[in-house]
XYZ file of C-alpha atoms in Angstrom:
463
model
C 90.362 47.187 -79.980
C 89.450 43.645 -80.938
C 90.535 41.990 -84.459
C 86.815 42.031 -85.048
C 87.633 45.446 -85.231
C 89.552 46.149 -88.167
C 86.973 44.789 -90.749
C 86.901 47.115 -93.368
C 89.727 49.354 -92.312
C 92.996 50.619 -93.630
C 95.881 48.082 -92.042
C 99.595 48.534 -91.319
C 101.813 45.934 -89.870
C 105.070 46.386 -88.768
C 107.398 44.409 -88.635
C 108.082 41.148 -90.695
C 109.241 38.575 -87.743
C 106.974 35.652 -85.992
C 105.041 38.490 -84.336
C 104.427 40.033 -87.628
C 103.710 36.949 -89.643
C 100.991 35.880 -86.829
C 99.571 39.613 -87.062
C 99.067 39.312 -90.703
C 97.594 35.915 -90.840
C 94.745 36.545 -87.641
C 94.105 40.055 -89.432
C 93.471 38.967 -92.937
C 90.984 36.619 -91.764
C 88.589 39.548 -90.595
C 88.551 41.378 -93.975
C 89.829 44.520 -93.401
C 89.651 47.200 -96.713
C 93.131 46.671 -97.331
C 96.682 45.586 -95.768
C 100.037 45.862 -95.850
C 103.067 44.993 -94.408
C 105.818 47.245 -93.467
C 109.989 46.300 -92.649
C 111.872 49.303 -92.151
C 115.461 47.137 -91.254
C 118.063 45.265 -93.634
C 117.534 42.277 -91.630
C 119.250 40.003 -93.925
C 118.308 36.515 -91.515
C 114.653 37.367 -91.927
C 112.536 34.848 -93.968
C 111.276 35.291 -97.227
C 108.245 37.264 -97.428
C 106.178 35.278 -99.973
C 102.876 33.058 -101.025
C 100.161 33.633 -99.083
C 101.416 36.178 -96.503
C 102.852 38.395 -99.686
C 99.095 38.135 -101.132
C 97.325 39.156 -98.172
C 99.878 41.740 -97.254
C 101.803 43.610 -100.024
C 105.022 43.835 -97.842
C 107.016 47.595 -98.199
C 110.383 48.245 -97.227
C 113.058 51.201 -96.135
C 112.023 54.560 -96.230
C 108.591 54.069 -98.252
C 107.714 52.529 -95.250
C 106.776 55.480 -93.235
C 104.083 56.433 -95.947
C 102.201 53.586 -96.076
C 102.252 52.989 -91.841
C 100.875 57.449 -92.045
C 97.860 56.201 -94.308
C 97.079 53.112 -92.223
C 93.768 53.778 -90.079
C 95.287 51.313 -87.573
C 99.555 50.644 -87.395
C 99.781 46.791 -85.771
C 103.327 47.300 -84.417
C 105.776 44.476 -83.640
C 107.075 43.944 -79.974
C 110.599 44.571 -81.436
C 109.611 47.742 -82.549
C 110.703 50.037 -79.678
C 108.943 52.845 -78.300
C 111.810 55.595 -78.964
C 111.684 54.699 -82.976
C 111.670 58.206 -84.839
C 108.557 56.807 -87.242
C 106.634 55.685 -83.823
C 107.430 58.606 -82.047
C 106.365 60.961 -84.993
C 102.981 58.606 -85.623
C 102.013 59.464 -81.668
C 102.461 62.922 -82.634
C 99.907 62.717 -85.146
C 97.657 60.902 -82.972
C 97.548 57.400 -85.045
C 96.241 54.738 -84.017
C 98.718 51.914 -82.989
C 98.333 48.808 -81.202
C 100.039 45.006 -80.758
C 98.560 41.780 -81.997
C 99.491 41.011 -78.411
C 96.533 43.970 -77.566
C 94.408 42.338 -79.910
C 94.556 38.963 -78.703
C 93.583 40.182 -74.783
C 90.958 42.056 -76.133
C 88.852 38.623 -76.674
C 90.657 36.372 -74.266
C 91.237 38.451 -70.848
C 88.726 36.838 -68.615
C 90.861 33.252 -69.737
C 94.327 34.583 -69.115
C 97.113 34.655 -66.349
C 99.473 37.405 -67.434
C 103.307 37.218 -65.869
C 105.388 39.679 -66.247
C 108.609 41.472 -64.626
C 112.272 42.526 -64.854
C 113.335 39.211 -63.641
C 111.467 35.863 -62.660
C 108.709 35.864 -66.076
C 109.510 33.076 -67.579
C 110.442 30.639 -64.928
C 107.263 31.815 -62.480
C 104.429 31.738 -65.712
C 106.408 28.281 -66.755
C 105.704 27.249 -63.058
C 102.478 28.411 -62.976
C 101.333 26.412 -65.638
C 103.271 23.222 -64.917
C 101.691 23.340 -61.487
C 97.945 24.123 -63.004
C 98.290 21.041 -65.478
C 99.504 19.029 -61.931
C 96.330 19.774 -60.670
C 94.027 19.085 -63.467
C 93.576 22.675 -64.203
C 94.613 22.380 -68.302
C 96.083 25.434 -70.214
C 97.907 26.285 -73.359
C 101.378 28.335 -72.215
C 102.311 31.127 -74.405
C 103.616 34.550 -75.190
C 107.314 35.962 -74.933
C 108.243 32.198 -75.319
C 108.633 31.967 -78.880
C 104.646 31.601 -79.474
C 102.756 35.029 -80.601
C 99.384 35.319 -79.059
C 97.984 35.580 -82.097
C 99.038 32.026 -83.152
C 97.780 30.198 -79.508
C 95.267 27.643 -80.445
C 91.740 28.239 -78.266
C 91.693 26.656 -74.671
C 89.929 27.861 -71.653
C 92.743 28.834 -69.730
C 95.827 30.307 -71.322
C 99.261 31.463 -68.935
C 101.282 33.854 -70.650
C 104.680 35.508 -70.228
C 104.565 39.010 -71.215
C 107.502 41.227 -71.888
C 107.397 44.968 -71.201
C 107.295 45.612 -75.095
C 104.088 43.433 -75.118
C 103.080 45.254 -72.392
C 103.371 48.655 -73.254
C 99.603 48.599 -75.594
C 97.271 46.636 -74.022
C 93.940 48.214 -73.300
C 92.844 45.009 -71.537
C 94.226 43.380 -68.044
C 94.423 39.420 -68.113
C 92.183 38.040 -65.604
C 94.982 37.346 -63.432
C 98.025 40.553 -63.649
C 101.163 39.202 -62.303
C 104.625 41.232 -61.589
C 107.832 39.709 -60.290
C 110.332 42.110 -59.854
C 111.074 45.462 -61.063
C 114.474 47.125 -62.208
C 115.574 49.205 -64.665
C 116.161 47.547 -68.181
C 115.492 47.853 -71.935
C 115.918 51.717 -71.303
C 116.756 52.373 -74.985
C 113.991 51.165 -76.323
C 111.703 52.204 -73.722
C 113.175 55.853 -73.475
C 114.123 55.812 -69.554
C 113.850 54.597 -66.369
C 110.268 55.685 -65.935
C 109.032 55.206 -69.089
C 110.093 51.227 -68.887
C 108.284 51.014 -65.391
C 105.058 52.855 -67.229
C 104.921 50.096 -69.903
C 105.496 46.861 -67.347
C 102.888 47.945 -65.165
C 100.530 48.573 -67.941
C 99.735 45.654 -67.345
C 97.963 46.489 -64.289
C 95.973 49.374 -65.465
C 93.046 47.967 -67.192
C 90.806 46.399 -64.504
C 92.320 42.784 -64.016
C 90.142 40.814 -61.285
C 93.471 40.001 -59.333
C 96.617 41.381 -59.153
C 99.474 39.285 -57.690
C 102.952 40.487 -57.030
C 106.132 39.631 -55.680
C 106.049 41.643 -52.117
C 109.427 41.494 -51.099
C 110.899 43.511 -53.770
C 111.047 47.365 -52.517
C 111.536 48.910 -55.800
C 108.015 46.927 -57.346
C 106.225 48.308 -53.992
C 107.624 51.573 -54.613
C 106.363 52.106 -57.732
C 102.879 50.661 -57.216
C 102.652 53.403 -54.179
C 103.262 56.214 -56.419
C 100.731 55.297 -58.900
C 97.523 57.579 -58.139
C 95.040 54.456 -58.484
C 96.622 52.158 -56.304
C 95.894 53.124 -52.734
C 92.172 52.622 -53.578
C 93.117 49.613 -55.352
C 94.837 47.721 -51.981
C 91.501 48.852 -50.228
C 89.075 46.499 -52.109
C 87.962 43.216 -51.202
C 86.313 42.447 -55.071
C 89.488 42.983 -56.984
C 92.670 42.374 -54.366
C 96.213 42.866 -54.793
C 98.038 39.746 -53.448
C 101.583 40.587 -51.990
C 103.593 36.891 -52.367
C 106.636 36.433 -50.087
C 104.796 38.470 -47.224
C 103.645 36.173 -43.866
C 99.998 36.569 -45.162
C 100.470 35.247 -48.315
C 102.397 32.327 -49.496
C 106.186 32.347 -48.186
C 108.974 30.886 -47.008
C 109.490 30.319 -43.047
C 111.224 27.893 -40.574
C 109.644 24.843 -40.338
C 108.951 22.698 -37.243
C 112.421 21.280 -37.689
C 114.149 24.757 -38.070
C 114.555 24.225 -41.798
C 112.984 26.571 -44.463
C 109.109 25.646 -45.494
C 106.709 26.855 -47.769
C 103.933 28.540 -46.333
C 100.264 29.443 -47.235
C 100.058 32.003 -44.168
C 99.624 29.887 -41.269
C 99.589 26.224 -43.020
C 102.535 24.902 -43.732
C 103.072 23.042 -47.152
C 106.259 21.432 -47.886
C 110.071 22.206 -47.319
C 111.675 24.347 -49.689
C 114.111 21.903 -50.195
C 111.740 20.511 -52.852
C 111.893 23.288 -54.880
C 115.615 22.268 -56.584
C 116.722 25.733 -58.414
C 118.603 27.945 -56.451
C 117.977 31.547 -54.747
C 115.641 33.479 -52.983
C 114.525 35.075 -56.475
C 113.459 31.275 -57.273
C 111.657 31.146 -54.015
C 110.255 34.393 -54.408
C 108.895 32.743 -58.047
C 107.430 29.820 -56.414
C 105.357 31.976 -53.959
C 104.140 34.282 -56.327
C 103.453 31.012 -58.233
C 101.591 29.434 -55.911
C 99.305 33.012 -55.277
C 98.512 32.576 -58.724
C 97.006 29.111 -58.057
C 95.061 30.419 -55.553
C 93.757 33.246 -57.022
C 92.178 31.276 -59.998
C 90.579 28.615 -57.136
C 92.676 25.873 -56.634
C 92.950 24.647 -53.240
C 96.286 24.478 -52.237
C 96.288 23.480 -48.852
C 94.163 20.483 -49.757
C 96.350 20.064 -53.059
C 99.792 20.241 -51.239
C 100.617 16.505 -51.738
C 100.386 17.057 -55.471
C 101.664 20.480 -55.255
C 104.858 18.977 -54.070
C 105.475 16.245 -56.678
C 105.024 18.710 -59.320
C 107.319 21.021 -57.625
C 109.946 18.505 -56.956
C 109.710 17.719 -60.730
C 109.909 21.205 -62.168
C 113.641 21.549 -63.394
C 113.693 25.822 -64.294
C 114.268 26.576 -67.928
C 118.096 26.133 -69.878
C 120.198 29.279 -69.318
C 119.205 30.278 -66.355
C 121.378 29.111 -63.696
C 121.435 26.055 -65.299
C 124.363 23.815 -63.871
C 126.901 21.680 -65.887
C 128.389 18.564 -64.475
C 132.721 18.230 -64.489
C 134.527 15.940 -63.195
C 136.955 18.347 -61.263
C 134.437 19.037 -58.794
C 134.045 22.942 -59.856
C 130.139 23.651 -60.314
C 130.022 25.669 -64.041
C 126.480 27.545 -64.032
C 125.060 28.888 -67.284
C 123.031 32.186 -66.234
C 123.302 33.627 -69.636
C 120.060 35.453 -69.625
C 121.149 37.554 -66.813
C 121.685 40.318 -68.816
C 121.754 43.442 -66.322
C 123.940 44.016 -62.998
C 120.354 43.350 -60.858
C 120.137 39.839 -62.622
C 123.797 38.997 -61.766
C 123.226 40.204 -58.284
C 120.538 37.394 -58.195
C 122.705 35.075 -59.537
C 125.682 35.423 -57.332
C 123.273 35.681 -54.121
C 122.293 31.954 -55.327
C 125.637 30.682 -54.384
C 126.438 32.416 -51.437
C 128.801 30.883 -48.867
C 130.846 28.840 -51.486
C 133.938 30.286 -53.351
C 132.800 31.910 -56.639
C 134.006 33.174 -59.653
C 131.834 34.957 -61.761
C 132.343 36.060 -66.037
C 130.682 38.718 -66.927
C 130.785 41.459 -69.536
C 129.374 41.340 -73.375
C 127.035 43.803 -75.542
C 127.820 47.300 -73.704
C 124.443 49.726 -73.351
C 126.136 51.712 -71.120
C 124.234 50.659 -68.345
C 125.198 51.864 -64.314
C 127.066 48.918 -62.708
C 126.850 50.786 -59.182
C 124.174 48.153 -57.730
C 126.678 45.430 -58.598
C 129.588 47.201 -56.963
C 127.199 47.818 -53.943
C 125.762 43.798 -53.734
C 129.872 42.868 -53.483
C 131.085 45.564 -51.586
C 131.955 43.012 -48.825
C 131.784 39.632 -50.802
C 135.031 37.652 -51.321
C 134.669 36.915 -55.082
C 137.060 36.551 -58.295
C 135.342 38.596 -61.225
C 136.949 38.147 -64.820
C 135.504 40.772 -67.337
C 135.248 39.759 -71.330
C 134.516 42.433 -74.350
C 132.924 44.362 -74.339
C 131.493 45.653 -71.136
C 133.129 43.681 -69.176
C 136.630 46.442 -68.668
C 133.723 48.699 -67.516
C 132.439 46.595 -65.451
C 136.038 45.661 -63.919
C 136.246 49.155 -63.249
C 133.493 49.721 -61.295
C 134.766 47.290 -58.744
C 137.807 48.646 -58.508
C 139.007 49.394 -54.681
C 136.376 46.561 -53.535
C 139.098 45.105 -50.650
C 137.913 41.225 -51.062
C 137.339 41.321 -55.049
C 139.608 39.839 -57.342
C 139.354 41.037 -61.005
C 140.725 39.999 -64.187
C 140.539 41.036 -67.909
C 140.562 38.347 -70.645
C 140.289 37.951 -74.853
C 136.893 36.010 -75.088
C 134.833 33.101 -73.265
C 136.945 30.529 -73.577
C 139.743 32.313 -71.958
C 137.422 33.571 -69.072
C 136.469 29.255 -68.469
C 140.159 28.679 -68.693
C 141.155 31.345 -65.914
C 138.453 30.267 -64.120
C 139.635 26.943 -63.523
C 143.060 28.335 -62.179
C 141.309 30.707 -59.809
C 138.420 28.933 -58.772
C 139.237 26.933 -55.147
C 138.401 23.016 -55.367
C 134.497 22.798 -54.823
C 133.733 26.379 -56.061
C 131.298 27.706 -58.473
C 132.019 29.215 -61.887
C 129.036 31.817 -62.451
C 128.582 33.122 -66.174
C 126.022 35.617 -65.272
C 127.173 38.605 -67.649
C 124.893 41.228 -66.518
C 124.750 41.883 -70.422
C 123.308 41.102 -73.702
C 125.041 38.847 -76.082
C 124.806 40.167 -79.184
C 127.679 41.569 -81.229
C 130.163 38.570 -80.675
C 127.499 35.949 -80.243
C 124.242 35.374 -82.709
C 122.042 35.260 -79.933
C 121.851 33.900 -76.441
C 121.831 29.977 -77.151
C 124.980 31.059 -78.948
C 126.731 32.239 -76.025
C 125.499 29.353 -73.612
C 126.843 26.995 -76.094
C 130.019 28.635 -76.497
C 130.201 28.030 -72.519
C 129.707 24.786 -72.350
C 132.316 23.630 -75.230
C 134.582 25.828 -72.989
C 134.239 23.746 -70.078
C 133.744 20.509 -71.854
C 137.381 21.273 -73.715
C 139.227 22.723 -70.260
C 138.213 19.731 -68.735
C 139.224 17.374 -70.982
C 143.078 19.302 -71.009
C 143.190 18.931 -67.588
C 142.380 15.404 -67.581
């Protein structure tokens, strides 16, 4: 379903956020009979719904919502609007028609997109992939779960996007270019389980894209993408390949000549992976799915490697994740605040292995299974200091581990403050909370700066 689409038709949209805003403004300007706007939360930091988005779209809140989003010939549903909502689950039932702006917008730009997405790695790997494009003279407009609703990208004639599995879940259309980092279990409220989230990440997939790249060394993505029916005839074809990054036949990362680690494009060797400065094998993973990318839309990256490089070397990540904060005692503090599930702390702490770590975690608790974190330090020496409100659970799942140290503190602060005492002269203190901020924080940015006055004050009382 294009916007072109809804000329002349009944319109619901729902949900009164950025994504809804941008819905209401690209619909409206294809005429459609009439439109509305639905909210159906007391979001009290929501701005005021008024001039010319009130006169295009009458906007309708609480319960009377349901009503008008039942009489709608088409229901544009916000991102934030999960999938296990009573009204969304009882509008499937009826067979209504419901869609994204997101869905809309790939309608009429697939053949110009990259799409990224994946439990872990989508915003630092699109990011890459179009800092490296631009490096190469390849120019695109970078967009998506960034902040920037599809609907409100400006036309370009390439456009990279990261995609989040909410975004995901309605396309009808494959980008050009399907990409998928990783893939563990997360947002399994709103999706409704474990195999409901995978169904709406790898929608992505399902709708003919030309090339589909993904990250080949993670066993749970290749898993999944062997137990979908289409995909054995799918690896078979030469017109539309799958592209497994990380594997020797792809782009990866090998000993050099010199016994150091090197990036790879099969055979050719590139540049050492020293010049990609973040951290981890998940970051290296990024860069070689990155880099696949490239390829896949024609740039030569063999004959490109010089430039390749630079732009590499110059690519600093994005802020909160594993973003490191200079003190003077010689402790490394790392803000990983987006690592908001035990897989993404996993990551995290692999980043820093072989140096004495200490790692916060703990915050909003969704009752998630911190098993896969007890297993990944099951023989790691490691201090672990839990904060509210997951963090006791999470403390507890640990418990037994012979080379784990675990504490219990108040808040934060107090976790940067223990830290300190525990942490061995040249360690690393790791907030990677394997869990959502919200509840004691406002968001994310909240927490992260919360962090960082924490170290900035326990350094200056030590000093």
């Amino acid at each position: 379903m294009r916007l072109s689409d809804l000329r002349g038709r009944s319109v619901a949209v729902w949900g009164t956020g950025r994504e809804g805003r941008a819905a209401v403004t690209a619909i409206a300007a294809h005429g459609p009979a009439d439109l509305v706007a639905v909210d159906d939360s007391a979001n009290f930091l929501a701005l005021p719904w008024e001039g010319p988005l009130a006169e295009a779209a009458p906007l309708v809140t609480g319960e009377a919502g349901y009503a008008r989003l039942a009489a709608a010939d088409v229901v544009v549903r916000s991102p934030g609007v999960p999938q296990t909502h009573p009204w969304l689950v009882e509008l499937r039932r009826h067979g209504a028609t419901v869609t994204q702006g997101s869905a809309l917008w790939m309608a009429d730009h697939a053949e110009r997109t990259v799409g990224v997405t994946g439990s872990k790695g989508k915003s630092t790997t699109s990011s890459l992939i179009s800092h490296l494009l631009t490096a190469v003279d390849r120019p695109n407009v970078f967009g998506g779960n960034i902040g920037v609703p599809l609907l409100d990208l400006p036309d370009a004639e390439r456009y990279v996007l990261e995609l989040s599995s909410y975004q995901c879940s309605d396309l009808t259309d494959s980008p050009r270019v399907a990409v998928v980092t990783s893939l563990f279990p997360e947002h399994l409220d709103a999706h409704g389980g474990e195999r409901e989230y995978y169904r709406d990440k790898l929608n992505l997939l399902a709708h003919g894209p030309q090339t589909v790249v993904v990250n080949g060394t993670d066993p749970r993505l290749a898993a999944e993408l062997a137990d979908r029916a289409d995909w054995a005839d799918r690896a078979e074809r030469t017109d539309r390949p799958v592209v497994r990054a990380g594997l020797p036949d792809s782009f990866h990362v090998a000993p050099g000549a010199d016994g150091s680690p090197w990036l790879y494009a099969a055979d050719r060797p590139l540049f050492p992976r020293t010049t990609l400065r973040l951290v981890g094998r998940h970051n290296e993973s990024n860069l070689c799915v990155a880099l696949a990318v490239l390829d896949a839309v024609g740039v030569d990256c063999v004959a490109e490697r010089e430039a390749l490089a630079d732009a590499v070397a110059a690519f600093h990540g994005l802020p909160h994740r594993l973003t490191e904060i200079a003190d003077p005692s010689g402790l490394t503090f790392v803000d990983d605040t987006l690592a908001t599930s035990p897989y993404s702390a996993v990551h995290a702490i692999d980043a820093y292995d072989g140096r004495p770590l200490t790692v916060i975690v703990g915050g909003t608790d969704r009752g998630l299974d911190y098993t896969p974190l007890r297993e990944a330090l099951a023989t790691r020496e490691i201090t672990v200091i839990g904060i509210p409100d997951s963090g006791a659970r999470i403390i507890e799942a640990l418990t037994d581990l012979p080379r784990v140290r675990t504490e219990l503190v108040e808040d934060l602060v107090a976790a940067v403050r223990q830290a300190r005492k525990l942490t061995p002269a040249g360690g690393v203190v790791l907030l990677s909370p394997a869990a959502p901020s919200y509840g004691r924080f406002r968001n994310f940015e909240h927490r992260s700066e919360v962090f960082a006055q924490a170290v900035a004050d326990t350094s200056l009382r030590e000093v």
